[in-house]
Amino acid sequence: MPIAHSLTKVQKTIQKSKGAMHPKGRKFKQLSRATLRESKINEKKLHHVQNKEYQNQRTVFFQEAISNREEKDVFGLEDMKLFIEAFLSRDDEEIEQLKSERRKGRPATTRQVLLENKKKEEEQEYKTGYLIPDISDEKTVVFLRNWNGTTGGLGILKFIRISKDTTELPNPEDAMRD
């Protein structure tokens, strides 16, 4: 007989059984495996959704940044670095405001700690390579300007990794591997 993997199927089979479940029994182990599997799946789903949401937020920022400069069809490496640094400093005002509102000697608020940690993580990612839409490619710029803001439309865009130390744009072959 095949082993049921989903939690709902395991729960249905256990409901049909009579009496209490033994803690070392086969059905108890099956239920615990299914519960653990279900929690791992939900955790991965949540992580995936958060990553997509963050990538979407980053792309919306770049869309707004290039929409302000309609006269340019493509952007160079220096423009990309300026956009990235602007994105990284988007919460600086709020962090400074939270620091100024806090009394001397008091611990930082949870919001301030979260914002500072997020900024540190993003700066670390920028040092190792920040994934952004390839706005040096004319087609990607056109697609980005016409993009409606959904995560489904991100598949059309080309992305490249830009780090703080990057001196020249990566080759298209290198960008495709990322």
Short mmCIF file of N, CA and C in Angstrom, two decimals:
data_model
loop_
_atom_site.label_atom_id
_atom_site.label_comp_id
_atom_site.label_asym_id
_atom_site.label_seq_id
_atom_site.Cartn_x
_atom_site.Cartn_y
_atom_site.Cartn_z
N MET A 1 0.84 -1.18 0.00
CA MET A 1 0.00 0.00 0.00
C MET A 1 0.88 1.24 0.00
N PRO A 2 0.58 2.25 -0.84
CA PRO A 2 1.41 3.45 -0.90
C PRO A 2 1.31 4.26 0.40
N ILE A 3 2.39 4.93 0.71
CA ILE A 3 2.43 5.76 1.91
C ILE A 3 1.86 7.13 1.58
N ALA A 4 0.94 7.60 2.43
CA ALA A 4 0.37 8.93 2.24
C ALA A 4 1.36 9.97 2.74
N HIS A 5 1.61 10.97 1.92
CA HIS A 5 2.57 12.00 2.30
C HIS A 5 1.91 13.27 2.80
N SER A 6 0.74 13.60 2.28
CA SER A 6 0.12 14.86 2.67
C SER A 6 -0.56 14.72 4.02
N LEU A 7 -0.56 15.79 4.75
CA LEU A 7 -1.11 15.79 6.10
C LEU A 7 -2.61 15.48 6.10
N THR A 8 -3.34 16.01 5.13
CA THR A 8 -4.79 15.78 5.11
C THR A 8 -5.11 14.30 4.89
N LYS A 9 -4.35 13.64 4.01
CA LYS A 9 -4.60 12.21 3.76
C LYS A 9 -4.28 11.38 5.00
N VAL A 10 -3.20 11.72 5.67
CA VAL A 10 -2.82 10.98 6.87
C VAL A 10 -3.86 11.18 7.96
N GLN A 11 -4.34 12.41 8.10
CA GLN A 11 -5.36 12.69 9.12
C GLN A 11 -6.65 11.92 8.84
N LYS A 12 -7.02 11.81 7.58
CA LYS A 12 -8.23 11.05 7.22
C LYS A 12 -8.09 9.59 7.60
N THR A 13 -6.94 9.00 7.30
CA THR A 13 -6.76 7.57 7.63
C THR A 13 -6.72 7.36 9.12
N ILE A 14 -6.19 8.30 9.87
CA ILE A 14 -6.12 8.16 11.33
C ILE A 14 -7.50 8.32 11.94
N GLN A 15 -8.33 9.19 11.38
CA GLN A 15 -9.67 9.38 11.90
C GLN A 15 -10.50 8.11 11.77
N LYS A 16 -10.23 7.32 10.76
CA LYS A 16 -10.97 6.09 10.54
C LYS A 16 -10.62 5.01 11.56
N SER A 17 -9.40 5.12 12.12
CA SER A 17 -8.98 4.08 13.06
C SER A 17 -9.68 4.24 14.41
N LYS A 18 -9.77 3.13 15.12
CA LYS A 18 -10.46 3.13 16.40
C LYS A 18 -9.43 3.24 17.53
N GLY A 19 -9.82 3.85 18.62
CA GLY A 19 -8.97 3.90 19.79
C GLY A 19 -7.90 4.98 19.71
N ALA A 20 -7.12 5.02 20.77
CA ALA A 20 -6.06 6.03 20.86
C ALA A 20 -4.82 5.57 20.09
N MET A 21 -4.01 6.55 19.75
CA MET A 21 -2.78 6.27 19.03
C MET A 21 -1.65 6.07 20.04
N HIS A 22 -0.83 5.08 19.80
CA HIS A 22 0.32 4.85 20.66
C HIS A 22 1.45 5.78 20.23
N PRO A 23 2.18 6.41 21.19
CA PRO A 23 3.23 7.37 20.82
C PRO A 23 4.38 6.78 20.01
N LYS A 24 4.56 5.46 20.09
CA LYS A 24 5.62 4.85 19.31
C LYS A 24 5.06 4.04 18.14
N GLY A 25 3.78 4.24 17.88
CA GLY A 25 3.13 3.46 16.85
C GLY A 25 3.41 3.95 15.45
N ARG A 26 3.09 3.12 14.48
CA ARG A 26 3.31 3.40 13.08
C ARG A 26 2.51 4.62 12.63
N LYS A 27 1.24 4.73 13.03
CA LYS A 27 0.40 5.85 12.59
C LYS A 27 0.85 7.17 13.22
N PHE A 28 1.34 7.10 14.44
CA PHE A 28 1.83 8.31 15.08
C PHE A 28 3.07 8.84 14.34
N LYS A 29 3.95 7.94 13.98
CA LYS A 29 5.16 8.33 13.24
C LYS A 29 4.79 8.88 11.86
N GLN A 30 3.81 8.25 11.24
CA GLN A 30 3.34 8.71 9.93
C GLN A 30 2.78 10.13 10.05
N LEU A 31 1.99 10.38 11.10
CA LEU A 31 1.41 11.69 11.31
C LEU A 31 2.50 12.73 11.59
N SER A 32 3.49 12.39 12.38
CA SER A 32 4.55 13.35 12.68
C SER A 32 5.38 13.65 11.43
N ARG A 33 5.64 12.63 10.59
CA ARG A 33 6.37 12.87 9.34
C ARG A 33 5.58 13.81 8.43
N ALA A 34 4.28 13.56 8.31
CA ALA A 34 3.44 14.39 7.44
C ALA A 34 3.35 15.82 7.97
N THR A 35 3.28 15.98 9.29
CA THR A 35 3.23 17.31 9.88
C THR A 35 4.52 18.07 9.63
N LEU A 36 5.64 17.39 9.82
CA LEU A 36 6.93 18.01 9.57
C LEU A 36 7.08 18.41 8.10
N ARG A 37 6.65 17.51 7.21
CA ARG A 37 6.73 17.79 5.77
C ARG A 37 5.87 19.00 5.41
N GLU A 38 4.68 19.05 5.98
CA GLU A 38 3.77 20.17 5.71
C GLU A 38 4.37 21.50 6.18
N SER A 39 4.99 21.49 7.35
CA SER A 39 5.59 22.73 7.86
C SER A 39 6.78 23.16 7.00
N LYS A 40 7.58 22.21 6.53
CA LYS A 40 8.71 22.54 5.66
C LYS A 40 8.23 23.13 4.34
N ILE A 41 7.18 22.55 3.78
CA ILE A 41 6.63 23.05 2.51
C ILE A 41 6.10 24.47 2.69
N ASN A 42 5.37 24.71 3.78
CA ASN A 42 4.83 26.05 4.03
C ASN A 42 5.95 27.07 4.24
N GLU A 43 7.01 26.65 4.91
CA GLU A 43 8.15 27.54 5.13
C GLU A 43 8.83 27.91 3.81
N LYS A 44 8.99 26.91 2.93
CA LYS A 44 9.60 27.18 1.63
C LYS A 44 8.71 28.08 0.78
N LYS A 45 7.40 27.86 0.84
CA LYS A 45 6.47 28.71 0.09
C LYS A 45 6.58 30.16 0.57
N LEU A 46 6.61 30.35 1.87
CA LEU A 46 6.71 31.69 2.44
C LEU A 46 8.02 32.36 2.01
N HIS A 47 9.11 31.62 2.06
CA HIS A 47 10.42 32.15 1.66
C HIS A 47 10.41 32.55 0.17
N HIS A 48 9.82 31.71 -0.65
CA HIS A 48 9.73 31.98 -2.09
C HIS A 48 8.89 33.24 -2.35
N VAL A 49 7.76 33.36 -1.67
CA VAL A 49 6.89 34.52 -1.87
C VAL A 49 7.60 35.80 -1.42
N GLN A 50 8.33 35.72 -0.29
CA GLN A 50 9.06 36.89 0.19
C GLN A 50 10.14 37.31 -0.80
N ASN A 51 10.86 36.34 -1.36
CA ASN A 51 11.90 36.66 -2.35
C ASN A 51 11.30 37.32 -3.59
N LYS A 52 10.19 36.77 -4.07
CA LYS A 52 9.52 37.35 -5.25
C LYS A 52 9.04 38.77 -4.96
N GLU A 53 8.50 38.96 -3.75
CA GLU A 53 8.00 40.27 -3.36
C GLU A 53 9.14 41.29 -3.31
N TYR A 54 10.28 40.86 -2.75
CA TYR A 54 11.44 41.75 -2.66
C TYR A 54 11.99 42.07 -4.04
N GLN A 55 12.06 41.07 -4.91
CA GLN A 55 12.54 41.30 -6.27
C GLN A 55 11.58 42.24 -7.01
N ASN A 56 10.30 42.08 -6.77
CA ASN A 56 9.29 42.94 -7.38
C ASN A 56 9.46 44.39 -6.90
N GLN A 57 9.69 44.55 -5.60
CA GLN A 57 9.87 45.88 -5.02
C GLN A 57 11.11 46.57 -5.62
N ARG A 58 12.17 45.81 -5.75
CA ARG A 58 13.42 46.32 -6.32
C ARG A 58 13.19 46.74 -7.79
N THR A 59 12.47 45.92 -8.53
CA THR A 59 12.23 46.21 -9.95
C THR A 59 11.32 47.43 -10.11
N VAL A 60 10.33 47.58 -9.23
CA VAL A 60 9.46 48.76 -9.28
C VAL A 60 10.29 50.02 -9.05
N PHE A 61 11.24 49.95 -8.13
CA PHE A 61 12.10 51.11 -7.88
C PHE A 61 12.88 51.48 -9.15
N PHE A 62 13.44 50.46 -9.82
CA PHE A 62 14.19 50.73 -11.05
C PHE A 62 13.28 51.25 -12.15
N GLN A 63 12.05 50.75 -12.20
CA GLN A 63 11.11 51.24 -13.20
C GLN A 63 10.83 52.73 -13.00
N GLU A 64 10.62 53.12 -11.74
CA GLU A 64 10.38 54.53 -11.44
C GLU A 64 11.62 55.38 -11.74
N ALA A 65 12.79 54.82 -11.45
CA ALA A 65 14.04 55.57 -11.66
C ALA A 65 14.28 55.84 -13.15
N ILE A 66 14.01 54.84 -14.00
CA ILE A 66 14.24 55.06 -15.43
C ILE A 66 13.09 55.82 -16.08
N SER A 67 11.91 55.79 -15.47
CA SER A 67 10.78 56.55 -16.01
C SER A 67 10.99 58.05 -15.84
N ASN A 68 11.76 58.41 -14.81
CA ASN A 68 12.08 59.82 -14.60
C ASN A 68 13.05 60.35 -15.64
N ARG A 69 13.70 59.45 -16.34
CA ARG A 69 14.70 59.83 -17.35
C ARG A 69 14.27 59.26 -18.71
N GLU A 70 13.22 59.80 -19.26
CA GLU A 70 12.67 59.32 -20.52
C GLU A 70 13.61 59.53 -21.71
N GLU A 71 14.51 60.52 -21.61
CA GLU A 71 15.37 60.83 -22.75
C GLU A 71 16.41 59.76 -23.03
N LYS A 72 16.71 58.91 -22.05
CA LYS A 72 17.72 57.88 -22.24
C LYS A 72 17.08 56.55 -22.61
N ASP A 73 17.69 55.86 -23.58
CA ASP A 73 17.22 54.54 -23.97
C ASP A 73 17.96 53.42 -23.24
N VAL A 74 19.23 53.66 -22.95
CA VAL A 74 20.03 52.70 -22.18
C VAL A 74 20.80 53.45 -21.11
N PHE A 75 21.21 52.73 -20.08
CA PHE A 75 21.91 53.34 -18.96
C PHE A 75 23.24 52.63 -18.75
N GLY A 76 24.21 53.39 -18.32
CA GLY A 76 25.55 52.85 -18.11
C GLY A 76 25.73 52.30 -16.71
N LEU A 77 26.91 51.81 -16.45
CA LEU A 77 27.24 51.21 -15.17
C LEU A 77 27.14 52.22 -14.03
N GLU A 78 27.59 53.44 -14.28
CA GLU A 78 27.54 54.47 -13.23
C GLU A 78 26.10 54.81 -12.85
N ASP A 79 25.21 54.85 -13.86
CA ASP A 79 23.79 55.09 -13.57
C ASP A 79 23.22 53.94 -12.73
N MET A 80 23.60 52.72 -13.08
CA MET A 80 23.11 51.56 -12.33
C MET A 80 23.56 51.63 -10.88
N LYS A 81 24.82 51.98 -10.67
CA LYS A 81 25.34 52.09 -9.30
C LYS A 81 24.64 53.20 -8.53
N LEU A 82 24.34 54.31 -9.21
CA LEU A 82 23.60 55.40 -8.56
C LEU A 82 22.20 54.94 -8.15
N PHE A 83 21.53 54.20 -9.03
CA PHE A 83 20.19 53.69 -8.72
C PHE A 83 20.24 52.71 -7.55
N ILE A 84 21.25 51.84 -7.54
CA ILE A 84 21.37 50.87 -6.45
C ILE A 84 21.61 51.59 -5.13
N GLU A 85 22.52 52.58 -5.13
CA GLU A 85 22.81 53.31 -3.90
C GLU A 85 21.59 54.11 -3.43
N ALA A 86 20.80 54.61 -4.35
CA ALA A 86 19.56 55.31 -3.98
C ALA A 86 18.57 54.32 -3.36
N PHE A 87 18.52 53.11 -3.92
CA PHE A 87 17.63 52.09 -3.38
C PHE A 87 18.08 51.68 -1.98
N LEU A 88 19.38 51.56 -1.78
CA LEU A 88 19.91 51.15 -0.48
C LEU A 88 19.68 52.22 0.59
N SER A 89 19.63 53.47 0.19
CA SER A 89 19.46 54.55 1.17
C SER A 89 18.01 54.99 1.32
N ARG A 90 17.07 54.20 0.85
CA ARG A 90 15.66 54.62 0.88
C ARG A 90 15.11 54.71 2.30
N ASP A 91 15.67 53.97 3.26
CA ASP A 91 15.16 53.98 4.63
C ASP A 91 16.02 54.82 5.57
N ASP A 92 17.02 55.52 5.07
CA ASP A 92 17.94 56.28 5.92
C ASP A 92 17.23 57.35 6.73
N GLU A 93 16.29 58.05 6.12
CA GLU A 93 15.57 59.12 6.83
C GLU A 93 14.79 58.56 8.01
N GLU A 94 14.12 57.44 7.80
CA GLU A 94 13.34 56.83 8.88
C GLU A 94 14.25 56.34 10.01
N ILE A 95 15.41 55.78 9.65
CA ILE A 95 16.36 55.31 10.67
C ILE A 95 16.85 56.51 11.50
N GLU A 96 17.19 57.60 10.83
CA GLU A 96 17.66 58.79 11.54
C GLU A 96 16.56 59.37 12.42
N GLN A 97 15.32 59.35 11.94
CA GLN A 97 14.20 59.86 12.73
C GLN A 97 14.01 59.00 13.98
N LEU A 98 14.07 57.68 13.83
CA LEU A 98 13.92 56.78 14.97
C LEU A 98 15.06 56.97 15.98
N LYS A 99 16.27 57.21 15.47
CA LYS A 99 17.41 57.45 16.37
C LYS A 99 17.22 58.75 17.14
N SER A 100 16.73 59.79 16.47
CA SER A 100 16.57 61.09 17.13
C SER A 100 15.42 61.07 18.15
N GLU A 101 14.39 60.28 17.89
CA GLU A 101 13.25 60.20 18.82
C GLU A 101 13.60 59.39 20.07
N ARG A 102 14.57 58.52 19.97
CA ARG A 102 14.93 57.66 21.10
C ARG A 102 15.73 58.46 22.13
N ARG A 103 15.39 58.27 23.39
CA ARG A 103 16.13 58.96 24.44
C ARG A 103 17.50 58.32 24.63
N LYS A 104 18.42 59.11 25.12
CA LYS A 104 19.78 58.64 25.31
C LYS A 104 19.80 57.51 26.36
N GLY A 105 20.52 56.45 26.04
CA GLY A 105 20.63 55.33 26.97
C GLY A 105 19.54 54.28 26.81
N ARG A 106 18.56 54.53 25.97
CA ARG A 106 17.48 53.58 25.76
C ARG A 106 17.84 52.65 24.60
N PRO A 107 17.35 51.41 24.64
CA PRO A 107 17.64 50.50 23.52
C PRO A 107 16.89 50.91 22.26
N ALA A 108 17.41 50.47 21.13
CA ALA A 108 16.78 50.78 19.85
C ALA A 108 15.43 50.08 19.75
N THR A 109 14.51 50.72 19.03
CA THR A 109 13.20 50.13 18.83
C THR A 109 13.31 48.94 17.88
N THR A 110 12.33 48.09 17.90
CA THR A 110 12.32 46.92 17.03
C THR A 110 12.34 47.34 15.56
N ARG A 111 11.60 48.36 15.24
CA ARG A 111 11.55 48.86 13.85
C ARG A 111 12.93 49.34 13.40
N GLN A 112 13.62 50.06 14.29
CA GLN A 112 14.95 50.56 13.96
C GLN A 112 15.93 49.40 13.75
N VAL A 113 15.87 48.40 14.60
CA VAL A 113 16.75 47.25 14.47
C VAL A 113 16.48 46.52 13.16
N LEU A 114 15.20 46.34 12.82
CA LEU A 114 14.84 45.67 11.57
C LEU A 114 15.36 46.45 10.35
N LEU A 115 15.17 47.75 10.36
CA LEU A 115 15.63 48.57 9.23
C LEU A 115 17.16 48.54 9.10
N GLU A 116 17.85 48.61 10.24
CA GLU A 116 19.32 48.58 10.19
C GLU A 116 19.83 47.24 9.70
N ASN A 117 19.20 46.15 10.15
CA ASN A 117 19.60 44.81 9.69
C ASN A 117 19.36 44.64 8.20
N LYS A 118 18.20 45.14 7.74
CA LYS A 118 17.88 45.05 6.31
C LYS A 118 18.90 45.82 5.49
N LYS A 119 19.27 46.99 5.96
CA LYS A 119 20.25 47.82 5.26
C LYS A 119 21.61 47.11 5.21
N LYS A 120 22.03 46.51 6.32
CA LYS A 120 23.31 45.79 6.35
C LYS A 120 23.30 44.62 5.37
N GLU A 121 22.20 43.87 5.35
CA GLU A 121 22.09 42.73 4.42
C GLU A 121 22.15 43.19 2.97
N GLU A 122 21.44 44.28 2.66
CA GLU A 122 21.44 44.79 1.29
C GLU A 122 22.81 45.32 0.90
N GLU A 123 23.51 45.98 1.82
CA GLU A 123 24.86 46.47 1.52
C GLU A 123 25.82 45.31 1.30
N GLN A 124 25.66 44.24 2.08
CA GLN A 124 26.49 43.05 1.89
C GLN A 124 26.21 42.42 0.53
N GLU A 125 24.93 42.38 0.16
CA GLU A 125 24.56 41.84 -1.15
C GLU A 125 25.16 42.71 -2.27
N TYR A 126 25.19 44.03 -2.06
CA TYR A 126 25.77 44.93 -3.06
C TYR A 126 27.26 44.69 -3.21
N LYS A 127 27.94 44.34 -2.12
CA LYS A 127 29.37 44.04 -2.20
C LYS A 127 29.63 42.77 -3.00
N THR A 128 28.76 41.78 -2.84
CA THR A 128 28.96 40.49 -3.52
C THR A 128 28.32 40.44 -4.89
N GLY A 129 27.31 41.25 -5.13
CA GLY A 129 26.64 41.27 -6.44
C GLY A 129 25.15 41.45 -6.27
N TYR A 130 24.64 42.57 -6.71
CA TYR A 130 23.23 42.94 -6.56
C TYR A 130 22.50 42.63 -7.85
N LEU A 131 21.43 41.86 -7.78
CA LEU A 131 20.67 41.46 -8.96
C LEU A 131 19.68 42.57 -9.33
N ILE A 132 19.89 43.14 -10.52
CA ILE A 132 19.03 44.24 -10.99
C ILE A 132 18.64 43.99 -12.44
N PRO A 133 17.58 44.66 -12.92
CA PRO A 133 17.26 44.56 -14.34
C PRO A 133 18.40 45.14 -15.18
N ASP A 134 18.68 44.50 -16.30
CA ASP A 134 19.77 44.93 -17.17
C ASP A 134 19.32 46.15 -17.96
N ILE A 135 19.53 47.33 -17.40
CA ILE A 135 19.08 48.56 -18.06
C ILE A 135 20.13 49.08 -19.04
N SER A 136 21.16 48.27 -19.31
CA SER A 136 22.10 48.61 -20.38
C SER A 136 21.61 48.01 -21.70
N ASP A 137 20.56 47.18 -21.63
CA ASP A 137 19.97 46.56 -22.81
C ASP A 137 18.70 47.34 -23.18
N GLU A 138 18.61 47.74 -24.43
CA GLU A 138 17.50 48.59 -24.87
C GLU A 138 16.15 47.88 -24.75
N LYS A 139 16.10 46.58 -25.10
CA LYS A 139 14.84 45.83 -25.01
C LYS A 139 14.35 45.75 -23.57
N THR A 140 15.28 45.50 -22.65
CA THR A 140 14.90 45.40 -21.24
C THR A 140 14.36 46.73 -20.73
N VAL A 141 14.96 47.85 -21.16
CA VAL A 141 14.49 49.16 -20.75
C VAL A 141 13.07 49.40 -21.25
N VAL A 142 12.80 49.02 -22.49
CA VAL A 142 11.45 49.17 -23.05
C VAL A 142 10.46 48.30 -22.28
N PHE A 143 10.83 47.05 -22.03
CA PHE A 143 9.95 46.15 -21.27
C PHE A 143 9.71 46.69 -19.86
N LEU A 144 10.76 47.21 -19.24
CA LEU A 144 10.65 47.72 -17.88
C LEU A 144 9.74 48.95 -17.82
N ARG A 145 9.85 49.81 -18.79
CA ARG A 145 8.98 51.00 -18.81
C ARG A 145 7.52 50.62 -19.02
N ASN A 146 7.26 49.54 -19.77
CA ASN A 146 5.89 49.10 -20.04
C ASN A 146 5.38 48.05 -19.06
N TRP A 147 6.20 47.64 -18.13
CA TRP A 147 5.86 46.58 -17.16
C TRP A 147 4.73 47.04 -16.25
N ASN A 148 3.78 46.13 -15.98
CA ASN A 148 2.60 46.51 -15.19
C ASN A 148 2.76 46.27 -13.69
N GLY A 149 3.90 45.80 -13.23
CA GLY A 149 4.14 45.67 -11.80
C GLY A 149 3.84 44.30 -11.21
N THR A 150 3.49 43.33 -12.02
CA THR A 150 3.19 41.99 -11.50
C THR A 150 4.44 41.12 -11.53
N THR A 151 4.45 40.11 -10.67
CA THR A 151 5.62 39.23 -10.63
C THR A 151 5.69 38.34 -11.87
N GLY A 152 4.57 38.11 -12.51
CA GLY A 152 4.57 37.28 -13.72
C GLY A 152 5.32 37.93 -14.87
N GLY A 153 5.36 39.24 -14.89
CA GLY A 153 6.04 39.96 -15.96
C GLY A 153 7.54 40.04 -15.77
N LEU A 154 8.04 39.59 -14.63
CA LEU A 154 9.49 39.66 -14.38
C LEU A 154 10.27 38.69 -15.25
N GLY A 155 9.60 37.66 -15.77
CA GLY A 155 10.28 36.66 -16.59
C GLY A 155 10.78 37.21 -17.91
N ILE A 156 10.19 38.28 -18.38
CA ILE A 156 10.59 38.88 -19.65
C ILE A 156 11.90 39.65 -19.50
N LEU A 157 12.10 40.23 -18.31
CA LEU A 157 13.25 41.10 -18.09
C LEU A 157 14.55 40.31 -17.93
N LYS A 158 15.64 40.88 -18.44
CA LYS A 158 16.97 40.32 -18.22
C LYS A 158 17.52 40.94 -16.95
N PHE A 159 18.17 40.13 -16.13
CA PHE A 159 18.77 40.61 -14.90
C PHE A 159 20.28 40.38 -14.94
N ILE A 160 21.01 41.30 -14.30
CA ILE A 160 22.46 41.14 -14.18
C ILE A 160 22.87 41.43 -12.74
N ARG A 161 24.05 40.95 -12.38
CA ARG A 161 24.59 41.20 -11.04
C ARG A 161 25.64 42.31 -11.13
N ILE A 162 25.42 43.33 -10.32
CA ILE A 162 26.35 44.45 -10.24
C ILE A 162 26.84 44.54 -8.80
N SER A 163 28.16 44.56 -8.63
CA SER A 163 28.72 44.72 -7.29
C SER A 163 29.34 46.10 -7.17
N LYS A 164 29.70 46.45 -5.96
CA LYS A 164 30.27 47.75 -5.69
C LYS A 164 31.60 47.93 -6.43
N ASP A 165 32.32 46.82 -6.61
CA ASP A 165 33.65 46.86 -7.23
C ASP A 165 33.61 46.66 -8.74
N THR A 166 32.45 46.48 -9.32
CA THR A 166 32.34 46.23 -10.76
C THR A 166 32.84 47.46 -11.53
N THR A 167 33.75 47.21 -12.49
CA THR A 167 34.30 48.32 -13.28
C THR A 167 33.74 48.34 -14.70
N GLU A 168 33.24 47.19 -15.15
CA GLU A 168 32.64 47.14 -16.49
C GLU A 168 31.44 46.22 -16.44
N LEU A 169 30.54 46.42 -17.39
CA LEU A 169 29.32 45.61 -17.44
C LEU A 169 29.65 44.16 -17.74
N PRO A 170 28.94 43.22 -17.10
CA PRO A 170 29.19 41.81 -17.39
C PRO A 170 28.74 41.44 -18.80
N ASN A 171 29.38 40.39 -19.36
CA ASN A 171 29.00 39.90 -20.68
C ASN A 171 27.60 39.31 -20.63
N PRO A 172 26.84 39.35 -21.72
CA PRO A 172 25.51 38.75 -21.73
C PRO A 172 25.54 37.26 -21.40
N GLU A 173 26.61 36.56 -21.78
CA GLU A 173 26.70 35.12 -21.47
C GLU A 173 26.82 34.91 -19.97
N ASP A 174 27.59 35.78 -19.30
CA ASP A 174 27.75 35.67 -17.85
C ASP A 174 26.44 35.99 -17.14
N ALA A 175 25.70 36.96 -17.66
CA ALA A 175 24.45 37.36 -17.04
C ALA A 175 23.40 36.26 -17.15
N MET A 176 23.45 35.49 -18.22
CA MET A 176 22.46 34.43 -18.42
C MET A 176 22.63 33.31 -17.40
N ARG A 177 23.85 33.11 -16.91
CA ARG A 177 24.10 32.03 -15.96
C ARG A 177 23.54 32.33 -14.59
N ASP A 178 23.33 33.59 -14.23
CA ASP A 178 22.85 33.95 -12.89
C ASP A 178 21.45 33.56 -12.67
#
